[in-house]
mmCIF file of C-alpha atoms in Angstrom:
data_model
loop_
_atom_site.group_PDB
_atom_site.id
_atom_site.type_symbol
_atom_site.label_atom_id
_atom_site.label_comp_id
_atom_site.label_asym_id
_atom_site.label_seq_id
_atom_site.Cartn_x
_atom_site.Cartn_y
_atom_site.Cartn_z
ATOM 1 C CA UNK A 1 91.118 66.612 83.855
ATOM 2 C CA UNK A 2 87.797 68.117 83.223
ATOM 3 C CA UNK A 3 86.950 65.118 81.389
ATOM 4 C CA UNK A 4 86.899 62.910 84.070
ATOM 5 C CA UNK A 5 84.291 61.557 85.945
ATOM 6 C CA UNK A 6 83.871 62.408 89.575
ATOM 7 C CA UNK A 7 84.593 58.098 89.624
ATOM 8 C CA UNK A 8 87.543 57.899 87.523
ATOM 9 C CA UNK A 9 90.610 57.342 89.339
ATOM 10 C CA UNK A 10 93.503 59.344 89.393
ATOM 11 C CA UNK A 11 95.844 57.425 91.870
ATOM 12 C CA UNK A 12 96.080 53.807 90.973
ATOM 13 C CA UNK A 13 97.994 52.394 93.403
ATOM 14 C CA UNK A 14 95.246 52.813 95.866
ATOM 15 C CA UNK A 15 92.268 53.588 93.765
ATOM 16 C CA UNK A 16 91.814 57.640 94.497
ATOM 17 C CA UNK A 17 88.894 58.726 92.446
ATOM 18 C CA UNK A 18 88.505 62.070 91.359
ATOM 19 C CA UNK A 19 85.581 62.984 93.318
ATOM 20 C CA UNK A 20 87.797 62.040 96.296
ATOM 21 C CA UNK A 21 90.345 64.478 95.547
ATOM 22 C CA UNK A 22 87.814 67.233 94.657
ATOM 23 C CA UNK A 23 86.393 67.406 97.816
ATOM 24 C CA UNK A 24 90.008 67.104 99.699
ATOM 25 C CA UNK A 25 90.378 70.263 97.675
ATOM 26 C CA UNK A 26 86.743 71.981 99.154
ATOM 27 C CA UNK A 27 87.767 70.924 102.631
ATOM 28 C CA UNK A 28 90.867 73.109 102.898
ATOM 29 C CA UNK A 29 93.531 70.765 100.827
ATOM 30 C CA UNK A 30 95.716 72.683 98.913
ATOM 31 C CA UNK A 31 99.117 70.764 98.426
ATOM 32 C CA UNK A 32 100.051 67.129 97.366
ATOM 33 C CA UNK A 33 101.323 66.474 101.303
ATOM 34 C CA UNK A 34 97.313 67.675 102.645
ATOM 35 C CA UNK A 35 95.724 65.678 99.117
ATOM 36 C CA UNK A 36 97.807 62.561 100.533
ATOM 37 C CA UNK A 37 96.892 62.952 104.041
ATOM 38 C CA UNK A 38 93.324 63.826 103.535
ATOM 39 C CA UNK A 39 92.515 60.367 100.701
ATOM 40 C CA UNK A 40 96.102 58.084 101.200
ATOM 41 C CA UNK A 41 96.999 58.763 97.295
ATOM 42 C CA UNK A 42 100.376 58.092 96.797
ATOM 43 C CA UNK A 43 101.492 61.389 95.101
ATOM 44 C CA UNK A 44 104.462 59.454 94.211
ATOM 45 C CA UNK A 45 105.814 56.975 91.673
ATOM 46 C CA UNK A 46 104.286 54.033 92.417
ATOM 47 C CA UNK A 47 101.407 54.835 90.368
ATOM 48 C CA UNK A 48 103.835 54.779 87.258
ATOM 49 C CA UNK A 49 103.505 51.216 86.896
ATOM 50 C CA UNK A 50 100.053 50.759 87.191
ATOM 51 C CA UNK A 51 98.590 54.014 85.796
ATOM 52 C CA UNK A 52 97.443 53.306 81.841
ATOM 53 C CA UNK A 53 99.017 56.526 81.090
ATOM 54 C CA UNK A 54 102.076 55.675 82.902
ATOM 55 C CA UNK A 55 102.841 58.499 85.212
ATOM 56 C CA UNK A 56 102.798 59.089 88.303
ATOM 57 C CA UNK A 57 99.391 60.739 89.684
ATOM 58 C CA UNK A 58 100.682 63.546 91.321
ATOM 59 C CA UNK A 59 100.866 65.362 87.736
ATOM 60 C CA UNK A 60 97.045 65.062 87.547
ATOM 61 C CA UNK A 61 96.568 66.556 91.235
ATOM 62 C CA UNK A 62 98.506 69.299 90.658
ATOM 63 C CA UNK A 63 96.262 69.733 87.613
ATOM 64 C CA UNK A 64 93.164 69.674 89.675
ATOM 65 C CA UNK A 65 95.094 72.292 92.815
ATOM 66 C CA UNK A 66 95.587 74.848 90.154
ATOM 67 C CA UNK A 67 92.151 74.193 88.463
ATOM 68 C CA UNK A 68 90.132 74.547 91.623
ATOM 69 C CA UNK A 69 92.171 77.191 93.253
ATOM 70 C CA UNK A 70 91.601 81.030 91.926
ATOM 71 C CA UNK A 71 92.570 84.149 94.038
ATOM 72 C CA UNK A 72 90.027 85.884 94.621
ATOM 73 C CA UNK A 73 90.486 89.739 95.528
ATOM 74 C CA UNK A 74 87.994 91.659 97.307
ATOM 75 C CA UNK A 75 88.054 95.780 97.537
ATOM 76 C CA UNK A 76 86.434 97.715 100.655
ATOM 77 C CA UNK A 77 86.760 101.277 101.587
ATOM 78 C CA UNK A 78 87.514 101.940 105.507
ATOM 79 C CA UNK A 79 87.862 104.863 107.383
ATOM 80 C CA UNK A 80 91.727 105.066 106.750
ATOM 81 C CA UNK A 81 91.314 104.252 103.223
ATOM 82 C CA UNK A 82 91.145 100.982 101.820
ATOM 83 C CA UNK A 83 91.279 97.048 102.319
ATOM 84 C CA UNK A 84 92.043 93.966 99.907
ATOM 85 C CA UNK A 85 91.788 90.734 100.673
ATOM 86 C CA UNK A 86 93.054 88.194 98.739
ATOM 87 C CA UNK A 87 92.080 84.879 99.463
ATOM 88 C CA UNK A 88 92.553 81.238 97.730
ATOM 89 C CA UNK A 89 95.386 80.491 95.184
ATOM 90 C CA UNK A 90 97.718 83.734 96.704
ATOM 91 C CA UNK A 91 101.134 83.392 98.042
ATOM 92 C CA UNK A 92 102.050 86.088 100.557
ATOM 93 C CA UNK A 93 105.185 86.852 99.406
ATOM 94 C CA UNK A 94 103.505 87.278 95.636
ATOM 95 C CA UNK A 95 101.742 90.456 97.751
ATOM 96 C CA UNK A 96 104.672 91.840 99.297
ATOM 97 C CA UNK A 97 106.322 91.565 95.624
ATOM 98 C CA UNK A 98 103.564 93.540 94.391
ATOM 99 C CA UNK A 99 103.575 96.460 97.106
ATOM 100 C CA UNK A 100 107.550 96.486 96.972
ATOM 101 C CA UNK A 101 106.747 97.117 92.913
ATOM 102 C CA UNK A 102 104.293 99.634 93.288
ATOM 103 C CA UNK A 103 106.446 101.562 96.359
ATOM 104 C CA UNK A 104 109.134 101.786 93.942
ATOM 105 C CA UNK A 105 107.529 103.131 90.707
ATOM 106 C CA UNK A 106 108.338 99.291 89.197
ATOM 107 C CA UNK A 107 104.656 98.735 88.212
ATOM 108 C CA UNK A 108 102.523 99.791 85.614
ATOM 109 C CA UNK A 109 99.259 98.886 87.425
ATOM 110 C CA UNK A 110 98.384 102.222 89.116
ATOM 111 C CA UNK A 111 99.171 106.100 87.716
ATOM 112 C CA UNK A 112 101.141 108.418 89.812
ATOM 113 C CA UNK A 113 98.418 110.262 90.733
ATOM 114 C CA UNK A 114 96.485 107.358 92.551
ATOM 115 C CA UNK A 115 99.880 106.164 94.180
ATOM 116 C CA UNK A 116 100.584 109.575 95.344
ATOM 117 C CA UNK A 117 97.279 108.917 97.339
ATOM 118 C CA UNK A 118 98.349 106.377 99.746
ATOM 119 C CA UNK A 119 101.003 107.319 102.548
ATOM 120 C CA UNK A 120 101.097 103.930 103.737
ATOM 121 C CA UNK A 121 100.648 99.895 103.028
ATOM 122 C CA UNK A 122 100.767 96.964 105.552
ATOM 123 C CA UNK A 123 100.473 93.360 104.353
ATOM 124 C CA UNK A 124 98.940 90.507 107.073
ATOM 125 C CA UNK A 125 98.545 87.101 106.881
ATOM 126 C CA UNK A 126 99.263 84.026 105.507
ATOM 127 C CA UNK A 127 99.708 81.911 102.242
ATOM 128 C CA UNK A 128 95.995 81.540 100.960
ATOM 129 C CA UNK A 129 94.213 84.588 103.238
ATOM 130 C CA UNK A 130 96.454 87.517 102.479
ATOM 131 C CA UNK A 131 95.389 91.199 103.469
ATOM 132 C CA UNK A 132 96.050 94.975 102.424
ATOM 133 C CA UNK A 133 95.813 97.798 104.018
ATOM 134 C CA UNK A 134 95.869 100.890 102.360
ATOM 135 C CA UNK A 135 96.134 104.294 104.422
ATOM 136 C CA UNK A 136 95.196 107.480 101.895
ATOM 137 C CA UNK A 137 92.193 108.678 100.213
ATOM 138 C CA UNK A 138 92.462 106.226 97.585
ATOM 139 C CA UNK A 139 88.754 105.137 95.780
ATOM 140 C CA UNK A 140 87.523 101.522 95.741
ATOM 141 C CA UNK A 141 87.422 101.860 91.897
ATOM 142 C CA UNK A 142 91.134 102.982 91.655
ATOM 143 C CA UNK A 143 92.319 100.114 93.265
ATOM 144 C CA UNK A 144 89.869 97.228 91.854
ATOM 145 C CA UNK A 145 91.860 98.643 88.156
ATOM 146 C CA UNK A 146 95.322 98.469 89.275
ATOM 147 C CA UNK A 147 94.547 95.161 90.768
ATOM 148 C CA UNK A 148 93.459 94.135 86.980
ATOM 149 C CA UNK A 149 96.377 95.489 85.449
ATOM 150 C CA UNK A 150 99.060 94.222 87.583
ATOM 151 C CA UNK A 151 101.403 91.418 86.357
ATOM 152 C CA UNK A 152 102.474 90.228 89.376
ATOM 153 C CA UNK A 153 98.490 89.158 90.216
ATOM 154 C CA UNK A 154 97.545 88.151 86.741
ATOM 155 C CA UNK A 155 100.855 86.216 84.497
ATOM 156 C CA UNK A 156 100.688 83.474 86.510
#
């Protein structure tokens, strides 16, 4: 994918460039059903037939969702403790997976002695602007390395 051209099409049927879908993707498009709404590609089959590859674009968009979408995750300290905020490519359930992991002892991503810290987590939000709050005298730093060592966040 990141040899195309901005020009090059990726949905035949109709003639979706590239470009087209990229900037779908910068306004706010982040599944097939908003890529097909926001440029008319077909995300279907019909593209089978006429595609020189001969599938169906929908492969290729995905390609370019997961390409352009990160999670990003963003630390601050508050008076009560601390605050993440994940935003982009996160799921919230993937953050309620990772608290239920950590509350448990099921993680490897924070030592005792930083978990013991925190007497209390809330997740808020939605799919794509996810947030954490963190009640305990728990250190920015602390939590920036659990968030790099935790497999739930980063196997994907």
């Amino acid at each position: 994918m990141e040899n195309l051209l901005d020009e090059d099409r990726i949905c035949y049927c109709i003639g979706v460039t590239k470009g087209e879908i990229t900037k779908a993707i910068d306004e706010g498009a982040d599944s097939l059903e908003a890529i097909r709404e926001a440029t008319k590609a077909c995300t279907g089959s019909d593209c089978k037939n006429t595609n020189p590859l001969k599938r169906c674009c929908s492969k290729e968009i995905k390609k370019l969702l997961e390409g352009e979408r990160k999670m990003e995750k963003n630390v601050f300290k508050t008076a009560e403790g601390a605050k993440i905020a994940f935003t982009g490519a996160v799921a919230k359930q993937q953050i309620i997976t990772m608290v239920e992991n950590c509350s448990t002892g099921n993680c490897e991503c924070m030592s005792d002695e930083t978990r013991e810290k925190i007497s209390n987590i809330e997740v808020a939000g939605e799919d794509g602007n996810v947030e954490l709050k963190l009640t305990g005298d728990v250190t920015k730093e602390e939590l920036e390395e659990a968030l790099e060592r935790s497999k739930v966040l980063n196997d994907k």
